[in-house]
GROMACS .gro file of C-alpha atoms in nm:
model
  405
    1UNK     CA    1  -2.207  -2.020   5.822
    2UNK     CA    2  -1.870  -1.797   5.919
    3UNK     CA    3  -1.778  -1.574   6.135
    4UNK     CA    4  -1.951  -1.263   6.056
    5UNK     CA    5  -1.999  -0.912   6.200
    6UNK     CA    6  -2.214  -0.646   6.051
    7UNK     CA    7  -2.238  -0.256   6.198
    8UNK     CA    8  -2.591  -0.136   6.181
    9UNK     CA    9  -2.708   0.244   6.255
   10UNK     CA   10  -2.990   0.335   6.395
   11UNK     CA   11  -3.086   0.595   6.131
   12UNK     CA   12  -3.112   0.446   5.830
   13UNK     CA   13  -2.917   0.727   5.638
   14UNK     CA   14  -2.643   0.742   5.881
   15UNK     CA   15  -2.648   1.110   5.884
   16UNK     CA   16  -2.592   1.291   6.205
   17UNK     CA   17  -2.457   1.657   6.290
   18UNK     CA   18  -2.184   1.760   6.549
   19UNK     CA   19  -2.279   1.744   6.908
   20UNK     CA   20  -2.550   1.459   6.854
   21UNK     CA   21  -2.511   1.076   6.957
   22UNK     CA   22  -2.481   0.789   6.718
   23UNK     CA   23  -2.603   0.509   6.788
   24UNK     CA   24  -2.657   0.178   6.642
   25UNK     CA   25  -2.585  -0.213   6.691
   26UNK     CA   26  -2.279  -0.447   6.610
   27UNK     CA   27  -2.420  -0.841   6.524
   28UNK     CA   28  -2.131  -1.096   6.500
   29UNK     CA   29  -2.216  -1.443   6.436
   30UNK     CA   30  -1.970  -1.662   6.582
   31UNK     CA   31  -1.938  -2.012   6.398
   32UNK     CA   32  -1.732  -2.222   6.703
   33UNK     CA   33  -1.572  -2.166   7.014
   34UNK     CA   34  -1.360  -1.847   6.926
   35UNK     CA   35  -1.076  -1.740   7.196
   36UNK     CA   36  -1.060  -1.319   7.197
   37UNK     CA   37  -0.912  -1.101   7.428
   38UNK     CA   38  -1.176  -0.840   7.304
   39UNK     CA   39  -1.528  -0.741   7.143
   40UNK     CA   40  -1.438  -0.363   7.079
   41UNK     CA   41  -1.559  -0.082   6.831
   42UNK     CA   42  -1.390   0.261   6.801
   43UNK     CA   43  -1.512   0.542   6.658
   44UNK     CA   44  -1.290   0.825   6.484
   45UNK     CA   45  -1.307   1.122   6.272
   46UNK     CA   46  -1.027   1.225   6.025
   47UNK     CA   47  -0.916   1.405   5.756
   48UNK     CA   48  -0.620   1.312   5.517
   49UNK     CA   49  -0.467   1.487   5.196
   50UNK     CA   50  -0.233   1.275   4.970
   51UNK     CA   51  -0.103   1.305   4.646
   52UNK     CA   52   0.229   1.234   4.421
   53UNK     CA   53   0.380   1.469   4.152
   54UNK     CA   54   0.702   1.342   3.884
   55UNK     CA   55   0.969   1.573   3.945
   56UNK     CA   56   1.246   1.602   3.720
   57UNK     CA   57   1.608   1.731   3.791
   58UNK     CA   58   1.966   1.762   3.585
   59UNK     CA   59   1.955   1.795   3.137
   60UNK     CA   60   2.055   1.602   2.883
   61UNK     CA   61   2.187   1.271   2.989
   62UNK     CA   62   2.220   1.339   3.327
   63UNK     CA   63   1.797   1.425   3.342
   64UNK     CA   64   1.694   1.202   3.647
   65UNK     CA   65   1.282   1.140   3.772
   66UNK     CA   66   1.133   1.011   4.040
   67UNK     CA   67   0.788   1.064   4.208
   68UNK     CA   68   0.725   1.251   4.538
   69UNK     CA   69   0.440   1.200   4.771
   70UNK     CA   70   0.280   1.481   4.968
   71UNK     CA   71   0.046   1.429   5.219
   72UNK     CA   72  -0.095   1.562   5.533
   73UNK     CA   73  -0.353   1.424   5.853
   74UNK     CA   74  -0.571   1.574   6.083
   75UNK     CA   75  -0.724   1.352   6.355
   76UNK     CA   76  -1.025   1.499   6.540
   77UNK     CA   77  -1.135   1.232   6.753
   78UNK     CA   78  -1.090   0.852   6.817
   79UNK     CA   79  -1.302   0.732   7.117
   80UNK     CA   80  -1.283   0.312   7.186
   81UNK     CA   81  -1.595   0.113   7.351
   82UNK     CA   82  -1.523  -0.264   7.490
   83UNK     CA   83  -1.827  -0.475   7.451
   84UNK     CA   84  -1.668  -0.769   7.598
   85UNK     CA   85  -1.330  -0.850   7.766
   86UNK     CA   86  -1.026  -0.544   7.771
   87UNK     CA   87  -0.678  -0.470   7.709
   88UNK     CA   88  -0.535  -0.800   7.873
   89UNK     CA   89  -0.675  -1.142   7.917
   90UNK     CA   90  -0.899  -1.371   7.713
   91UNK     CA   91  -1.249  -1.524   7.728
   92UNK     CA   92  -1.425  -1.819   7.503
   93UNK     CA   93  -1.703  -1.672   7.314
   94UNK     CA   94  -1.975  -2.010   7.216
   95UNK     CA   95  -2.097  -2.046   6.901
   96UNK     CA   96  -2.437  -1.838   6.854
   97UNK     CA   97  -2.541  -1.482   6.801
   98UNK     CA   98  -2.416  -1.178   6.985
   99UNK     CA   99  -2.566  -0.804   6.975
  100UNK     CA  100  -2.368  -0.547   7.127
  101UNK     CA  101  -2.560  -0.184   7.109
  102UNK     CA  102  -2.336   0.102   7.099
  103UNK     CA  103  -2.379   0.525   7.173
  104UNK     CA  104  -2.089   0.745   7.058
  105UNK     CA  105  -2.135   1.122   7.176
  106UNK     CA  106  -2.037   1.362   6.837
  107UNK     CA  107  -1.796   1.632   6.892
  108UNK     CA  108  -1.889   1.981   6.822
  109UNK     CA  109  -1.691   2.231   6.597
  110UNK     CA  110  -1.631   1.883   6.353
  111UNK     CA  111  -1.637   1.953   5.986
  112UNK     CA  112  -1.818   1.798   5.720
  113UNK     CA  113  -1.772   1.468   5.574
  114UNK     CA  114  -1.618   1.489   5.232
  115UNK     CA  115  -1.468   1.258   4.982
  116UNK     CA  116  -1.236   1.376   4.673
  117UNK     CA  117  -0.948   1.249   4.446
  118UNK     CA  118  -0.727   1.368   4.709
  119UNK     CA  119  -0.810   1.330   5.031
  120UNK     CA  120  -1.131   1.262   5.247
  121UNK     CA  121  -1.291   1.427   5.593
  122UNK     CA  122  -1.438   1.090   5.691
  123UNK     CA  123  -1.639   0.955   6.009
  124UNK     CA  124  -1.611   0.566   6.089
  125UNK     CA  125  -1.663   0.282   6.291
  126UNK     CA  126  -1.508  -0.028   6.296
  127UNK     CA  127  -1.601  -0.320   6.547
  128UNK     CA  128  -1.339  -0.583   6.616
  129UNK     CA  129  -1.290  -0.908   6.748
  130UNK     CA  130  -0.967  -0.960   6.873
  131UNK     CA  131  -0.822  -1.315   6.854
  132UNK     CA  132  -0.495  -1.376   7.002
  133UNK     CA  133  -0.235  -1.518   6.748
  134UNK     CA  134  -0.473  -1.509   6.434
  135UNK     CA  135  -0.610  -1.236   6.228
  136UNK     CA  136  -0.850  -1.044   6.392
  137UNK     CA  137  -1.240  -1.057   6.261
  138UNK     CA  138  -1.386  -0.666   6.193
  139UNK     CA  139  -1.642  -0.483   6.030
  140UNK     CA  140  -1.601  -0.102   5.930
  141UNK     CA  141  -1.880   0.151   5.805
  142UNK     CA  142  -1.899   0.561   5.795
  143UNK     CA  143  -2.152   0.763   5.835
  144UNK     CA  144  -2.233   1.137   5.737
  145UNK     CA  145  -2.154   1.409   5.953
  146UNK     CA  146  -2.272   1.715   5.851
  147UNK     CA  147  -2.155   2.034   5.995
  148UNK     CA  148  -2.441   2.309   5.935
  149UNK     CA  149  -2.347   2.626   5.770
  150UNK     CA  150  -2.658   2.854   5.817
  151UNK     CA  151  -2.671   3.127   5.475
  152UNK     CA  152  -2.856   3.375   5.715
  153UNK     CA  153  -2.550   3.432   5.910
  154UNK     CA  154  -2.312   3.494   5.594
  155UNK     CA  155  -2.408   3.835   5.482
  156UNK     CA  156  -2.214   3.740   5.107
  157UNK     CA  157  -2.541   3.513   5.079
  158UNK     CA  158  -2.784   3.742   5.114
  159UNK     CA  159  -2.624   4.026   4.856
  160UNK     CA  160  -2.751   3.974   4.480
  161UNK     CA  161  -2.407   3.931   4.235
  162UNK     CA  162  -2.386   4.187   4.004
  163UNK     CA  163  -2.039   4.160   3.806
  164UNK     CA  164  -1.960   4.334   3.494
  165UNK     CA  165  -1.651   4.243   3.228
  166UNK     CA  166  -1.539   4.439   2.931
  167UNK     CA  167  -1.266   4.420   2.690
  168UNK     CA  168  -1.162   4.603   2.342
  169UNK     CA  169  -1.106   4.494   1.991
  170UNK     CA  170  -0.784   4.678   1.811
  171UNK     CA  171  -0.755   4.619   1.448
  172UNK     CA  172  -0.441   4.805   1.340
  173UNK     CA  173  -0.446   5.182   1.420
  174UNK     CA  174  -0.835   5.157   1.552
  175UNK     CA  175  -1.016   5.013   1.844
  176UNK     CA  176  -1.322   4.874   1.837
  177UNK     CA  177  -1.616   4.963   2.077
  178UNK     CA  178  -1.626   4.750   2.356
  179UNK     CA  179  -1.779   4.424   2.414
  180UNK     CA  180  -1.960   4.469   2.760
  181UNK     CA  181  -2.088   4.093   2.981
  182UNK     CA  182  -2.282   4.111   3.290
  183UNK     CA  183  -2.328   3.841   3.514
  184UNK     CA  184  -2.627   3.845   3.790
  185UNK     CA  185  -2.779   3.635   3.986
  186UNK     CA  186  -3.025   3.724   4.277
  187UNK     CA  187  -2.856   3.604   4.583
  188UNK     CA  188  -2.470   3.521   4.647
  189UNK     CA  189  -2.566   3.210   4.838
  190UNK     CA  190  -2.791   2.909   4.791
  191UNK     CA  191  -2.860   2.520   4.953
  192UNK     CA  192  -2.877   2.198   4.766
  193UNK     CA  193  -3.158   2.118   4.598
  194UNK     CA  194  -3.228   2.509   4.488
  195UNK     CA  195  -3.217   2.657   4.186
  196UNK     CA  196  -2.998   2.957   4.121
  197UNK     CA  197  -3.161   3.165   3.860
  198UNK     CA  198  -2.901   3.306   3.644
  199UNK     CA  199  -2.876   3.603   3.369
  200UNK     CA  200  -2.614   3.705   3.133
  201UNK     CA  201  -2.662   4.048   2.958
  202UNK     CA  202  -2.396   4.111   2.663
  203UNK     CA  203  -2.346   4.413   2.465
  204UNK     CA  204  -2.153   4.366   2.177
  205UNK     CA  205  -2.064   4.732   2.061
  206UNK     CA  206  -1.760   4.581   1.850
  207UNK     CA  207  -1.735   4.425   1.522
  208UNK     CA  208  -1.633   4.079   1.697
  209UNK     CA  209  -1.851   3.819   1.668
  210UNK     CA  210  -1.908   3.650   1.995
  211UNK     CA  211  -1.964   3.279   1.893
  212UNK     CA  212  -2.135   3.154   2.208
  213UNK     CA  213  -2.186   3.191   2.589
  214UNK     CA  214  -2.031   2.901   2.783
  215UNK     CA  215  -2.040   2.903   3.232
  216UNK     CA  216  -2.032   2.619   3.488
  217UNK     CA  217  -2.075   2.563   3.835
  218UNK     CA  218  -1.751   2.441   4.002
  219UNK     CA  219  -1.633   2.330   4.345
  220UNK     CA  220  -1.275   2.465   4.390
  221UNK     CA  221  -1.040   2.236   4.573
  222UNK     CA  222  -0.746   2.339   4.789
  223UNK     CA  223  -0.519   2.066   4.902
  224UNK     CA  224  -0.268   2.147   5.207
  225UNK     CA  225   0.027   1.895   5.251
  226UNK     CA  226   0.273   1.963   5.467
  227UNK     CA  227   0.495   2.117   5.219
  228UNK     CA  228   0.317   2.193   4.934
  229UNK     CA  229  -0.073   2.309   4.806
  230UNK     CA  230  -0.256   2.198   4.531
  231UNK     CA  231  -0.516   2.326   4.373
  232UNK     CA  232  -0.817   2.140   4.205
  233UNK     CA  233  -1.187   2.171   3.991
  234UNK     CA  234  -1.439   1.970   3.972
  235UNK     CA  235  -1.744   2.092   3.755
  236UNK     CA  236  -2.092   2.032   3.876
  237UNK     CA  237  -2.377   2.178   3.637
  238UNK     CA  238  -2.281   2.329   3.268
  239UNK     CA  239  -2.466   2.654   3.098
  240UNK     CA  240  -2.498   2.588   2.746
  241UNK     CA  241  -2.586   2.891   2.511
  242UNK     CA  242  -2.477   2.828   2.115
  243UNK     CA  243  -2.692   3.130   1.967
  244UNK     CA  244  -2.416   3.398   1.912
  245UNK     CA  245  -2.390   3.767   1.924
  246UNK     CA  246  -2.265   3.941   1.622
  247UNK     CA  247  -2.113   4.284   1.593
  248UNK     CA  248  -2.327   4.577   1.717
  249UNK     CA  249  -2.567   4.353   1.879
  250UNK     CA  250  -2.705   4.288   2.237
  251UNK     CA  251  -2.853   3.969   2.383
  252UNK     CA  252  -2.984   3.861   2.739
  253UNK     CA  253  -2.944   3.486   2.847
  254UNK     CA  254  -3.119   3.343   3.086
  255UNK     CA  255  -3.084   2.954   3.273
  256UNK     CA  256  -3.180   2.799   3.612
  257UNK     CA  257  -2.895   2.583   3.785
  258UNK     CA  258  -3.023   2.330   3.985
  259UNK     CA  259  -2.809   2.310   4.332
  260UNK     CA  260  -2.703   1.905   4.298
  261UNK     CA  261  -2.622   1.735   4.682
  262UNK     CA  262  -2.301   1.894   4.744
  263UNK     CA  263  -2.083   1.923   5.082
  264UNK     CA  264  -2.150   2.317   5.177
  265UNK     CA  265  -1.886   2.612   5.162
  266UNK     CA  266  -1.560   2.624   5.321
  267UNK     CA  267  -1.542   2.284   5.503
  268UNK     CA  268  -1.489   2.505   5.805
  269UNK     CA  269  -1.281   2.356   6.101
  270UNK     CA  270  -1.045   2.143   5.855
  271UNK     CA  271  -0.723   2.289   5.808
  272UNK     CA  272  -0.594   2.069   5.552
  273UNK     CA  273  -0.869   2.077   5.264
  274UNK     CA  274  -1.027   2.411   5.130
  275UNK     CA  275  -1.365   2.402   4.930
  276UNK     CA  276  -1.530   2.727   4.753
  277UNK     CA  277  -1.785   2.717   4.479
  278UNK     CA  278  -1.761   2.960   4.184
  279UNK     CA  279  -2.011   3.058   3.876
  280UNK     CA  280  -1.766   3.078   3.586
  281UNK     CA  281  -1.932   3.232   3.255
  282UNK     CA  282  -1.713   3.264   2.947
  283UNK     CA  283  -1.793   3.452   2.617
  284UNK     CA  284  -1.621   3.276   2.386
  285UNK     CA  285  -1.467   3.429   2.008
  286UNK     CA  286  -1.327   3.135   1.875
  287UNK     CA  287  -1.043   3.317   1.701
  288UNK     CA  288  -0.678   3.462   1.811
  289UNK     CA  289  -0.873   3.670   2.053
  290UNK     CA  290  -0.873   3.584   2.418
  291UNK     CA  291  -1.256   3.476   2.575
  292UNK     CA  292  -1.435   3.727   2.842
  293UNK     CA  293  -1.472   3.587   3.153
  294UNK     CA  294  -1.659   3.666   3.474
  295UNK     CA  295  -1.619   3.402   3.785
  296UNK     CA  296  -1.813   3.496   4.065
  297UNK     CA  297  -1.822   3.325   4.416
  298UNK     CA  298  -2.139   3.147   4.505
  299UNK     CA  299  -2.180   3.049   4.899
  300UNK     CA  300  -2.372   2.674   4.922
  301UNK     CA  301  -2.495   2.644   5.236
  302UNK     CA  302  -2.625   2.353   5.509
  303UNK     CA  303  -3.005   2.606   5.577
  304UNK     CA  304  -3.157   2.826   5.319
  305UNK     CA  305  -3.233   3.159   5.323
  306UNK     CA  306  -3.580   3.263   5.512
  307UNK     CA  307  -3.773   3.555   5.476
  308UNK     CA  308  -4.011   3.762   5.288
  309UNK     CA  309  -3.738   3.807   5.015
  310UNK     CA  310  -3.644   3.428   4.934
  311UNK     CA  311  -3.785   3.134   4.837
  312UNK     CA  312  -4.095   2.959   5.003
  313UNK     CA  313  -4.125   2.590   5.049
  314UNK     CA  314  -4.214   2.372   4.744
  315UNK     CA  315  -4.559   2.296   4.725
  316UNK     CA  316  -4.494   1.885   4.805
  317UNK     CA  317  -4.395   1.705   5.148
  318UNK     CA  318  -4.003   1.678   5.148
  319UNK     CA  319  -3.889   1.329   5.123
  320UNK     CA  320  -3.778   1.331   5.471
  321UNK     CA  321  -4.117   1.329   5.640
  322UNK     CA  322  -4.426   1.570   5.585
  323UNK     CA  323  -4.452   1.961   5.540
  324UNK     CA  324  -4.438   2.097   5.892
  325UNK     CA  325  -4.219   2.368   6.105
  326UNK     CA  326  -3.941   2.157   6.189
  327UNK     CA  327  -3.830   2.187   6.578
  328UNK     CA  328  -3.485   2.062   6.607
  329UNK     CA  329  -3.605   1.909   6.986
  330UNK     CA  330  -3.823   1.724   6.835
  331UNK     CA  331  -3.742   1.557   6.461
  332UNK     CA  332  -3.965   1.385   6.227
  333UNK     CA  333  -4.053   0.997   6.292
  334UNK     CA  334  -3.877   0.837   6.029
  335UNK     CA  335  -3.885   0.448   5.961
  336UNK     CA  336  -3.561   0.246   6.229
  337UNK     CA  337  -3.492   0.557   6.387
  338UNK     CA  338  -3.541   0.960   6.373
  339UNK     CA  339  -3.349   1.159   6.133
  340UNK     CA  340  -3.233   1.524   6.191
  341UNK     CA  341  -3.457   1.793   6.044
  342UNK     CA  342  -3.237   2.066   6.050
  343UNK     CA  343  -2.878   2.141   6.192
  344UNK     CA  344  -2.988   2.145   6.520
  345UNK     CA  345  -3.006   2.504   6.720
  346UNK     CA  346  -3.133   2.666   6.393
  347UNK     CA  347  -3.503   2.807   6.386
  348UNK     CA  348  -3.676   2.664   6.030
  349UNK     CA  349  -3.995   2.812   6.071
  350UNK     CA  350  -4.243   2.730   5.795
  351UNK     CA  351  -3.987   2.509   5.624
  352UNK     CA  352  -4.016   2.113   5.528
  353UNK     CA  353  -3.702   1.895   5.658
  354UNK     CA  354  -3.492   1.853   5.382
  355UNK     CA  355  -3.375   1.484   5.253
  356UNK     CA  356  -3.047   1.334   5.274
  357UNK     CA  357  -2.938   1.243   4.931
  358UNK     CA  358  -2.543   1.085   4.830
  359UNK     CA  359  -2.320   1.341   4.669
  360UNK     CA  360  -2.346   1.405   4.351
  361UNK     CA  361  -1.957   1.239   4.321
  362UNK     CA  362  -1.873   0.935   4.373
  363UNK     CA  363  -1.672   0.865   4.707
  364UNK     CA  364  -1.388   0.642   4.788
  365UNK     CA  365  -1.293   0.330   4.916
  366UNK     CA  366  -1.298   0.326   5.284
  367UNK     CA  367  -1.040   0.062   5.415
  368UNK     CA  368  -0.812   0.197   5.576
  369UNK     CA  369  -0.490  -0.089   5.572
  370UNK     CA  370  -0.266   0.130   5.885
  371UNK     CA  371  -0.617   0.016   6.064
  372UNK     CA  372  -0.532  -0.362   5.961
  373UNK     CA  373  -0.853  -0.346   5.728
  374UNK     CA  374  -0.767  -0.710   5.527
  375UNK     CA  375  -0.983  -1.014   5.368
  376UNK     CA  376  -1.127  -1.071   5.715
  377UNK     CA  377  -1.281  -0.693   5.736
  378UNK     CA  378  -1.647  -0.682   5.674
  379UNK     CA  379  -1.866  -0.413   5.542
  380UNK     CA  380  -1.913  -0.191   5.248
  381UNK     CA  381  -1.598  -0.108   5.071
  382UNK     CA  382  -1.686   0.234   4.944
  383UNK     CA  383  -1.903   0.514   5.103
  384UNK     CA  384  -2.067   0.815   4.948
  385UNK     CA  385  -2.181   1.101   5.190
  386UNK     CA  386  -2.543   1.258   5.223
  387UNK     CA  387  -2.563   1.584   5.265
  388UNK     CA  388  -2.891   1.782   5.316
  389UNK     CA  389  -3.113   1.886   4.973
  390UNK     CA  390  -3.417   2.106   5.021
  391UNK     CA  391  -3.758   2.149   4.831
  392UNK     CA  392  -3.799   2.515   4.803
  393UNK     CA  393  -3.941   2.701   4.504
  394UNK     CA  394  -3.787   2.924   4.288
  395UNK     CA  395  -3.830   3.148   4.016
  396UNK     CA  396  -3.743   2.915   3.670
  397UNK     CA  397  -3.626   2.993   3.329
  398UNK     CA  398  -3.463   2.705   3.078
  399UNK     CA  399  -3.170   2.806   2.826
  400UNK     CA  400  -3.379   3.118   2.690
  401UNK     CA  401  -3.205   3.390   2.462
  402UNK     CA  402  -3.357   3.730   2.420
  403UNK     CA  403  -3.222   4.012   2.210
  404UNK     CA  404  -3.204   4.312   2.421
  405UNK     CA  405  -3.372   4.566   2.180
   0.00000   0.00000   0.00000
């Protein structure tokens, strides 16, 4: 059997928040007599943003391209542990089995892990062995870190969104009455794993037929390189209405989004990556006229809303442990090791723990090659984080259509 070396958290989710320890164990097989200088695993957190855009310069035949690459890199912490030898020196390590246990004290004020086509926020650790004069043996793997963003303490979460768009039809010398959409939904700001109950009122006082209703749930990405910003969308859950609204009619649609696992709001604390969430609903003519729109800001949050005016807890256990109050001094047992049950400091009174589920997209390859990550670095190659999905109840509707009078 080879050389191997695997890194093993104690919680079996690998999700942790800022200001808590991680801790877990490195096991490296060693098939003969190896000479190191070192057993070693640092820690680090990160952000990068990269990208390239074709830029074109000069006409005609003296029209030149070339590509240029933007990109930008926030370290927030890098922290080093030897497990066996130093900076100078070497040992023989015998054939055998070796476990090294490690502790790495979190940060606070870190923001949350996130992975997108551009650029990552990204937690990892990567154990080493150091041989002098060959290629070093190593093993990397990330873990979650989520950074809680409670929706009691935004005050745009707790006020209902109420928008209204209008616009007029002009055919020659006359204009039309107007056709009138209102958006509302009860609460500006929900968590992961929620519905958001959602209505769409549209009075069409014109002689414009409005075709159908069309909306989406996005997460709105702004990139910060050092010279330049750009700006992305990635859509997350599609309203679908195809019953149209003729001329001098009225119609009410209603729909439940269910919040998917998402990173929350913000990404506060990263300077170089900018994340908002938006409720885009479009009424849609399908002719040389130009669609309504309404895009209001939804806030997606880390800890729900609690009170007498929002949702209860679902009537099941959550799948991170049974339906109790959840005291952030003393977390659920939870099978290897105890997970968080809420961002710690934060009173959840009456609520279940939430689970940890992956992000609903996909996240990147993790080896990093400016770490010398090559053919003798162990470990999963990509990593998608978890981020915190709750089992409340909420009022539900499906895709229903009702004509207003």
């Amino acid at each position: 059997m080879p050389t191997t070396m695997q890194i093993s958290y104690d919680r079996p989710e690998a999700t942790y928040y800022p200001g808590e320890t991680v801790t877990g164990r490195v096991d490296l097989h060693v098939d003969k007599p190896q000479r190191v200088r070192a057993v070693s695993i640092v820690f680090k957190g990160e952000a990068n943003v990269r990208w390239s855009e074709r830029h074109s310069t000069g006409t005609g035949k003296n029209r030149t391209t070339s590509r240029r690459t933007y990109s930008a890199h926030d370290t927030y912490f890098s922290n080093k542990i030897y497990f066996v030898g130093g900076d100078s020196g070497e040992i023989t390590l015998s054939p055998g089995d070796y476990v090294y246990a490690f502790q790495c004290l979190l940060p606070h004020s870190l923001p949350n892990s996130f992975e997108g086509e551009h650029g990552h926020i990204r937690y990892t650790a990567r154990a080493i062995m150091h041989r002098p004069w060959k290629f070093d043996h190593a093993a990397r793997a990330a873990f979650t870190l989520v950074a809680p963003l409670d929706l009691n303490m935004i005050p745009q979460a707790k006020v209902p969104i109420d928008m209204e768009s209008s616009k007029h039809f002009c055919c020659l010398w006359c204009k039309s009455g107007p056709l009138t959409m209102i958006v509302r939904v009860p609460n500006g700001g929900y968590v992961p794993g929620q519905t958001i109950p959602v209505e769409i009122q549209v009075d069409n006082a014109s002689t414009t037929e409005v075709q159908n209703i069309r909306g989406t749930l996005s997460q709105n990405l702004k990139w910060h390189a050092t010279s330049k910003t750009k700006t992305t969308r990635r859509r997350m859950v599609d309203l679908v209405f195809d019953s149209p609204v003729k001329g001098h009619d009225s119609k009410i649609f209603l729909q439940t989004i269910l919040v998917p696992p998402v990173p929350p709001s913000y990404l506060q604390n990263c300077r170089i990556i900018d994340l908002e969430y938006y409720l885009t609903v479009t009424a849609r003519f399908g002719s040389a006229h130009l669609d309504l729109e309404i895009r209001a800001p939804i806030v997606i949050g880390t800890f729900p809303l609690v009170g007498p005016s929002y949702p209860v807890p679902g009537p099941g256990p959550s799948a991170a442990g049974p339906s109790k109050s959840a005291d952030p001094s003393d977390p659920p047992a939870y099978p290897g090791g105890p997970m968080p049950s809420a961002p710690p400091g934060i009173p959840s009174p009456d609520l279940p723990p939430p689970s940890y589920e992956e992000c609903v997209f996909q996240g990147n390859n993790i080896m990093d090659a400016d770490d010398g990550d090559n053919q003798y670095t162990m470990g999963a190659q990509n990593f998608t984080p978890r981020y915190p999905v709750w089992n409340l109840s909420t009022p539900a509707y499906q895709n229903q259509t009702h004509e207003k009078y």
